[in-house]
Short mmCIF file of C-alpha atoms and ligand atoms in Angstrom, two decimals:
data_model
loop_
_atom_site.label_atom_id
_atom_site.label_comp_id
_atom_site.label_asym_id
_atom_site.label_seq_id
_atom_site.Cartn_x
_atom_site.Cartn_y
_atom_site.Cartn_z
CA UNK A 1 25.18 233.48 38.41
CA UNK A 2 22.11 232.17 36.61
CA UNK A 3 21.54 233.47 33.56
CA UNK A 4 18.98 236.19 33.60
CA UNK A 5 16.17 236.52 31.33
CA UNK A 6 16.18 239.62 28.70
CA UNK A 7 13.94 241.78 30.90
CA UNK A 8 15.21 241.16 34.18
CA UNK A 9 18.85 241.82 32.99
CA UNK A 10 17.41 245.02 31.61
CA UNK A 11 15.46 246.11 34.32
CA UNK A 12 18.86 245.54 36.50
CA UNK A 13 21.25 247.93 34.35
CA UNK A 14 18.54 250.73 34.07
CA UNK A 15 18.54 250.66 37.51
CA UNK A 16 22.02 250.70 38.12
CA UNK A 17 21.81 253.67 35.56
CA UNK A 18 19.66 255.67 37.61
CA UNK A 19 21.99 255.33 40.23
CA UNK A 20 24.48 257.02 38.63
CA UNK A 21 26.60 253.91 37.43
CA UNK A 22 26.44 254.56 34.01
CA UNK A 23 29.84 253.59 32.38
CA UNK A 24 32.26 251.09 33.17
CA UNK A 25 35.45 252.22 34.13
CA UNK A 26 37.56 248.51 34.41
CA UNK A 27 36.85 245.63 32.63
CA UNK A 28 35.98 243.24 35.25
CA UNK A 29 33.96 243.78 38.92
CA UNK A 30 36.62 244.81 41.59
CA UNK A 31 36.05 243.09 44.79
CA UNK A 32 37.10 245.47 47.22
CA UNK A 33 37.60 243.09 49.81
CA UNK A 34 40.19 241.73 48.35
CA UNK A 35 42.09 245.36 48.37
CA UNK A 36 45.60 245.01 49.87
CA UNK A 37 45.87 245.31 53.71
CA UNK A 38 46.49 248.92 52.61
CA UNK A 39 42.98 249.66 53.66
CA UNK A 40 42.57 247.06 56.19
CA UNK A 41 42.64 247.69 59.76
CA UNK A 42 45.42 249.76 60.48
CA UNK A 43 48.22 247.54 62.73
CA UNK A 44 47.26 247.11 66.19
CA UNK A 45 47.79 250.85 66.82
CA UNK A 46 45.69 251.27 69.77
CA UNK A 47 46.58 247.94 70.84
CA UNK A 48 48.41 248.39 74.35
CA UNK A 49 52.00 246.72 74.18
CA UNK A 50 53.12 243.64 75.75
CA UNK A 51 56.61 243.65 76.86
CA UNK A 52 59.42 244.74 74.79
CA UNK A 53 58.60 242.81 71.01
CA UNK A 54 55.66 245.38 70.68
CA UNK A 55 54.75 245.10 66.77
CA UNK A 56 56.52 248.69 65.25
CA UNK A 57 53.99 250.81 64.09
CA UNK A 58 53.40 251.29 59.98
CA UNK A 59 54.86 254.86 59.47
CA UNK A 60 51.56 256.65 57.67
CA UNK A 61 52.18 258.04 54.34
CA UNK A 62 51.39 261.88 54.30
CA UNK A 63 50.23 262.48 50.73
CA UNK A 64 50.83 266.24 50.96
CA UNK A 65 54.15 265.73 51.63
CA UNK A 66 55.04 263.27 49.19
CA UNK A 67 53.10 265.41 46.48
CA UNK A 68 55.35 268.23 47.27
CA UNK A 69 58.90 265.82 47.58
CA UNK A 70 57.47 264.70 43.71
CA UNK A 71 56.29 267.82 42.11
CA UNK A 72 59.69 270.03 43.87
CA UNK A 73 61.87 267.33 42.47
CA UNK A 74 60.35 267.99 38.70
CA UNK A 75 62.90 269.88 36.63
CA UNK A 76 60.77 270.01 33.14
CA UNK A 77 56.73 269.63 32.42
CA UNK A 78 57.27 265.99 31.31
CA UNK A 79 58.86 265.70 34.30
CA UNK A 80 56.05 266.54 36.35
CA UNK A 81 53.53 264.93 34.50
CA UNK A 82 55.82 261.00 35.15
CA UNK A 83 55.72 262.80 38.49
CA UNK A 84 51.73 262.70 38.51
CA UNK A 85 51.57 259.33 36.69
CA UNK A 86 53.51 257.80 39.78
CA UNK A 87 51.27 259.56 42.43
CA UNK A 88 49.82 256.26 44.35
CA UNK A 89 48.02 258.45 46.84
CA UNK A 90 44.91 260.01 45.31
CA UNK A 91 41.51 257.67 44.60
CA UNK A 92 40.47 259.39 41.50
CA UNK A 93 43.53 258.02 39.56
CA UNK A 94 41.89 254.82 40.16
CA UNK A 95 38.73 255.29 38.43
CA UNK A 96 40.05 257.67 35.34
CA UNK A 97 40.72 256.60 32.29
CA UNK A 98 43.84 258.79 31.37
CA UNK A 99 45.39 261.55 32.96
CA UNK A 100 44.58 264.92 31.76
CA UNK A 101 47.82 266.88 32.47
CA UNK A 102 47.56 270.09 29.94
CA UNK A 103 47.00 271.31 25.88
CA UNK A 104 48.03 274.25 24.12
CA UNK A 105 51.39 275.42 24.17
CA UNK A 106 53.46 275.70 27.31
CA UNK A 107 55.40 279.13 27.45
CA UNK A 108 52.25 280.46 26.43
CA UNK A 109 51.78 284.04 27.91
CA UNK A 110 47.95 282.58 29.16
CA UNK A 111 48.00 279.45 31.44
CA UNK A 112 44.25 278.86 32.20
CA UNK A 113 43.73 276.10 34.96
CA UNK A 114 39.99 274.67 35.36
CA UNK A 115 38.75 272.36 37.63
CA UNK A 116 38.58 268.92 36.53
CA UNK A 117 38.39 266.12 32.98
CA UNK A 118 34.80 265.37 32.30
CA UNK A 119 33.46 262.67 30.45
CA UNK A 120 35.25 263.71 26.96
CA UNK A 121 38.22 264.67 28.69
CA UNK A 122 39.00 261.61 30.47
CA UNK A 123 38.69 259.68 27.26
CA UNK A 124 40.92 261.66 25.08
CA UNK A 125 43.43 262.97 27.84
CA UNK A 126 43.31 266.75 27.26
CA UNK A 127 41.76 269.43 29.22
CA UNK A 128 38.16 271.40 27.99
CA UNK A 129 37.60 269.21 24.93
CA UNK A 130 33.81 268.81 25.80
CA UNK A 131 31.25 271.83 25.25
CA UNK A 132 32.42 273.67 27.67
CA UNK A 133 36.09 273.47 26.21
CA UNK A 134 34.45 274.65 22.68
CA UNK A 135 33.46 277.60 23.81
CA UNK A 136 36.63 278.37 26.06
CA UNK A 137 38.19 277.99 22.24
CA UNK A 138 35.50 280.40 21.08
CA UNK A 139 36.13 283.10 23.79
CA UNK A 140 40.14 282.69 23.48
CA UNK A 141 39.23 283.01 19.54
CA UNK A 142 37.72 286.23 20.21
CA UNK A 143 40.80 287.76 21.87
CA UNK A 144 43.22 285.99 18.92
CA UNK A 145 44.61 283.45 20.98
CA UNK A 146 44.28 279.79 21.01
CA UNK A 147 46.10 276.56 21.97
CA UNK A 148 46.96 275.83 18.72
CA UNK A 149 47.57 279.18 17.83
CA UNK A 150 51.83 279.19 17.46
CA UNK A 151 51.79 282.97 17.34
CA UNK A 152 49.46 283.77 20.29
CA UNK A 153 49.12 280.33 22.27
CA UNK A 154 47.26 279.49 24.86
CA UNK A 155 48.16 276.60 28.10
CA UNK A 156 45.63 275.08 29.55
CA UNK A 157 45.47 272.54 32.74
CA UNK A 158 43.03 272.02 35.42
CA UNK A 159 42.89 271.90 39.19
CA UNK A 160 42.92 268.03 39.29
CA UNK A 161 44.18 265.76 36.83
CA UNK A 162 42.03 263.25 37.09
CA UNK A 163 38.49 263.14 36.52
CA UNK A 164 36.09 262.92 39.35
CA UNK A 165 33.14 259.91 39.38
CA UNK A 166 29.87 261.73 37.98
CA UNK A 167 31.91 264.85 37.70
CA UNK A 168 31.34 265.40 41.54
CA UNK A 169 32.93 268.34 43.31
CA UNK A 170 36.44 267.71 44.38
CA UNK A 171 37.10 266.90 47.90
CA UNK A 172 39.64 268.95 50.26
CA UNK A 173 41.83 266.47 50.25
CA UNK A 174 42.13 266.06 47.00
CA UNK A 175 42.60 269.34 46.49
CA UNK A 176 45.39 269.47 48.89
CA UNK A 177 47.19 266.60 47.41
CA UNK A 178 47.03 267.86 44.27
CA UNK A 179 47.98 271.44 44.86
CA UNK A 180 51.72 271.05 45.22
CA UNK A 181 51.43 269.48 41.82
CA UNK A 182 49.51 272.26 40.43
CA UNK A 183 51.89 275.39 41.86
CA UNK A 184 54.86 273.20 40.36
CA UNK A 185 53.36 273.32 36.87
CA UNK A 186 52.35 276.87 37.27
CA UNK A 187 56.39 277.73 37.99
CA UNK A 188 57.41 275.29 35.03
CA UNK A 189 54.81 276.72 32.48
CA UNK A 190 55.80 279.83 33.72
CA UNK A 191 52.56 281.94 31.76
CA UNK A 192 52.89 285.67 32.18
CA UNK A 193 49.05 285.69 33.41
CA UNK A 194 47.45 283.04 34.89
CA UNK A 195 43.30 282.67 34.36
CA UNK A 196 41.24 281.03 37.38
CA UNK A 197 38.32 279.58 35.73
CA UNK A 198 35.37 278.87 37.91
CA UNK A 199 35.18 278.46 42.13
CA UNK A 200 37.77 275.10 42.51
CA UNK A 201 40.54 276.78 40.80
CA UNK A 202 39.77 280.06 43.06
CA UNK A 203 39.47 277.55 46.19
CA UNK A 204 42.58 275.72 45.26
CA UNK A 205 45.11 278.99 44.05
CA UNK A 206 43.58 281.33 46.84
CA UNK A 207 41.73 279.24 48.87
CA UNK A 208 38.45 281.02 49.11
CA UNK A 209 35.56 280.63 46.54
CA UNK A 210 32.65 283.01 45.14
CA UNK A 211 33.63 283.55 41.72
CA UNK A 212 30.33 286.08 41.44
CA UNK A 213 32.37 288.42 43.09
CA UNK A 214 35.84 287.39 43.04
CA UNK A 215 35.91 287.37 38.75
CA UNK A 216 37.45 290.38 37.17
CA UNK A 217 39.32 291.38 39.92
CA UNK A 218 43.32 290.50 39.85
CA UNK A 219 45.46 288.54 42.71
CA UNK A 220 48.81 287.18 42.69
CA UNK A 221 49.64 283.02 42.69
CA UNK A 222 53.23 282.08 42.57
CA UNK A 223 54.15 285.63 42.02
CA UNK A 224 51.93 285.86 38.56
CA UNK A 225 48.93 288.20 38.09
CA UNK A 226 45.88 286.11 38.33
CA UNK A 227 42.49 286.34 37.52
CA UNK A 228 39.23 284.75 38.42
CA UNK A 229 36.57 284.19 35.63
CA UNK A 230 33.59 282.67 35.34
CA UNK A 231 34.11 278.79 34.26
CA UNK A 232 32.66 278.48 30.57
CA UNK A 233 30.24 275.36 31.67
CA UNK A 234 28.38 278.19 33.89
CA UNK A 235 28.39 280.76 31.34
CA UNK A 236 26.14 277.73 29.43
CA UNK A 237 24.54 277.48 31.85
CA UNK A 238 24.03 281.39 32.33
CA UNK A 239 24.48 283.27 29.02
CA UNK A 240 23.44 286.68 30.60
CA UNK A 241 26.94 286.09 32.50
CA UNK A 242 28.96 286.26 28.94
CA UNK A 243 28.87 290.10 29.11
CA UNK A 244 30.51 290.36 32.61
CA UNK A 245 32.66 287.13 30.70
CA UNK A 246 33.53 289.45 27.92
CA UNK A 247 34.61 292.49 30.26
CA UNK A 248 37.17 289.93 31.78
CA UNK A 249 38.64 288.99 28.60
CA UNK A 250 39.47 292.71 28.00
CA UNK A 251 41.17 292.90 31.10
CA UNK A 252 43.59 289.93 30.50
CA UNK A 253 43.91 291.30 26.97
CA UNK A 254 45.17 294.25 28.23
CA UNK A 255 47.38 292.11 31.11
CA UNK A 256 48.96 290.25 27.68
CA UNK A 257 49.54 293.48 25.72
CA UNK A 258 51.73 295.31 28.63
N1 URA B 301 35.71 271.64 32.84
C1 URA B 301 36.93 271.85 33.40
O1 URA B 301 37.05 272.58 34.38
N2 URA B 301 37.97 271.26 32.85
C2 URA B 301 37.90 270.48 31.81
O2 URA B 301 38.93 269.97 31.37
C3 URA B 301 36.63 270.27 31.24
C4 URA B 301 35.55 270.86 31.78
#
């Protein structure tokens, strides 16, 4: 490419900016027609067959299934999170920077799962390190808990490992090749409670969504008491919200204490 003046090179990345592309993810362009045949047309499938040498058709991977062969197979956390690490199958892998498999301590009475890194937490690998992870450490504070609090820990994960491009919602399928990996570490954490934070952890764990009325009220994943709350980025968003926030955190309180 030419080389472009100061002010046509700037007018080109604030307008990639405003299109969302603000941070690069790999170090070089990807062409993405170079992609392995992978995602090129799929082999002749429709194709009708001539005579007995008939090409064999490519057996399809089924992510689901191969999410739930990995995460069944994991015996310990670490061995789920190699487990996630090897999953080929989900996009968002592709454009994260780490995975963000879980912080605080696991045997923790409290596993809270979220819904996905942001920004912050793609860069340092841990879940709710941004704002909204400050004040799920001021909230947990409150109660005497916290995930680096030996004596009354806390376990957090989230509902995808991986952090979505511009923090969009995660997709269905995502969510349901993710999930197997997300019961698995439920069982292996093994929390007493477990805390739903926000409408993709209810949508995942229960598969329905509407935290507004759902929070506060107890159901049961993998066997454990669980609770929907509000997630702490809406209660920043929505501060009247904290109080209803505040009644839920007496209720798990009381969950901990029995
Ligand atoms: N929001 C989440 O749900 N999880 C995080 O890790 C950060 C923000």
């Amino acid at each position: 490419m030419e080389s472009l003046d100061h002010h046509t090179a700037r007018a080109m990345l604030e307008w990639q900016i405003e299109l969302g592309a603000d941070e690069c993810i790999v170090d070089l362009p990807v062409n993405r027609y170079d992609l392995p045949e992978k995602i090129a047309k799929p082999e002749a499938a429709s194709a009708p067959a001539r005579g007995p040498a008939a090409p064999a058709l490519r057996a399809e991977a089924d992510p689901v299934a191969e999410a739930q062969a990995a995460a069944s197979a994991a015996r310990t956390l670490d061995d789920l999170r190699a487990a996630i690490e090897g999953f080929e199958h989900c996009d968002l892998k592709r454009g994260a920077r780490n995975l963000v498999f879980s912080d605080g301590i696991a045997g923790a009475p409290v596993m809270i799962v979220g819904e996905a890194p942001g920004r912050e937490e793609d860069r340092q690998g841990k879940p709710f390190v941004g704002t909204a992870g400050q004040l799920l450490d001021r909230m947990f504070a409150a109660l005497d808990m916290g995930r680096t609090r030996e004596d009354a820990p806390i376990y957090i994960t989230n509902t995808l490992p991986w952090r979505p491009p511009q923090n969009r919602d995660p997709k269905p399928e995502e969510i349901a090749m993710l999930k197997p990996f997300l019961l698995r570490h439920i069982e292996l954490a093994d929390p007493k409670v477990l805390v739903m934070m926000g409408n993709w952890a209810c949508q995942a764990l229960l598969g329905k969504r509407g935290i507004t009325r759902l929070r506060g009220g107890w159901e049961k994943v993998v066997d454990k008491p669980a609770l929907p709350m509000f997630h702490p980025a809406y209660l920043l968003r929505n501060p009247a919200a904290k109080r209803e926030a505040w009644a839920d955190l007496l209720t798990l309180r009381e969950a901990v204490d029995k």
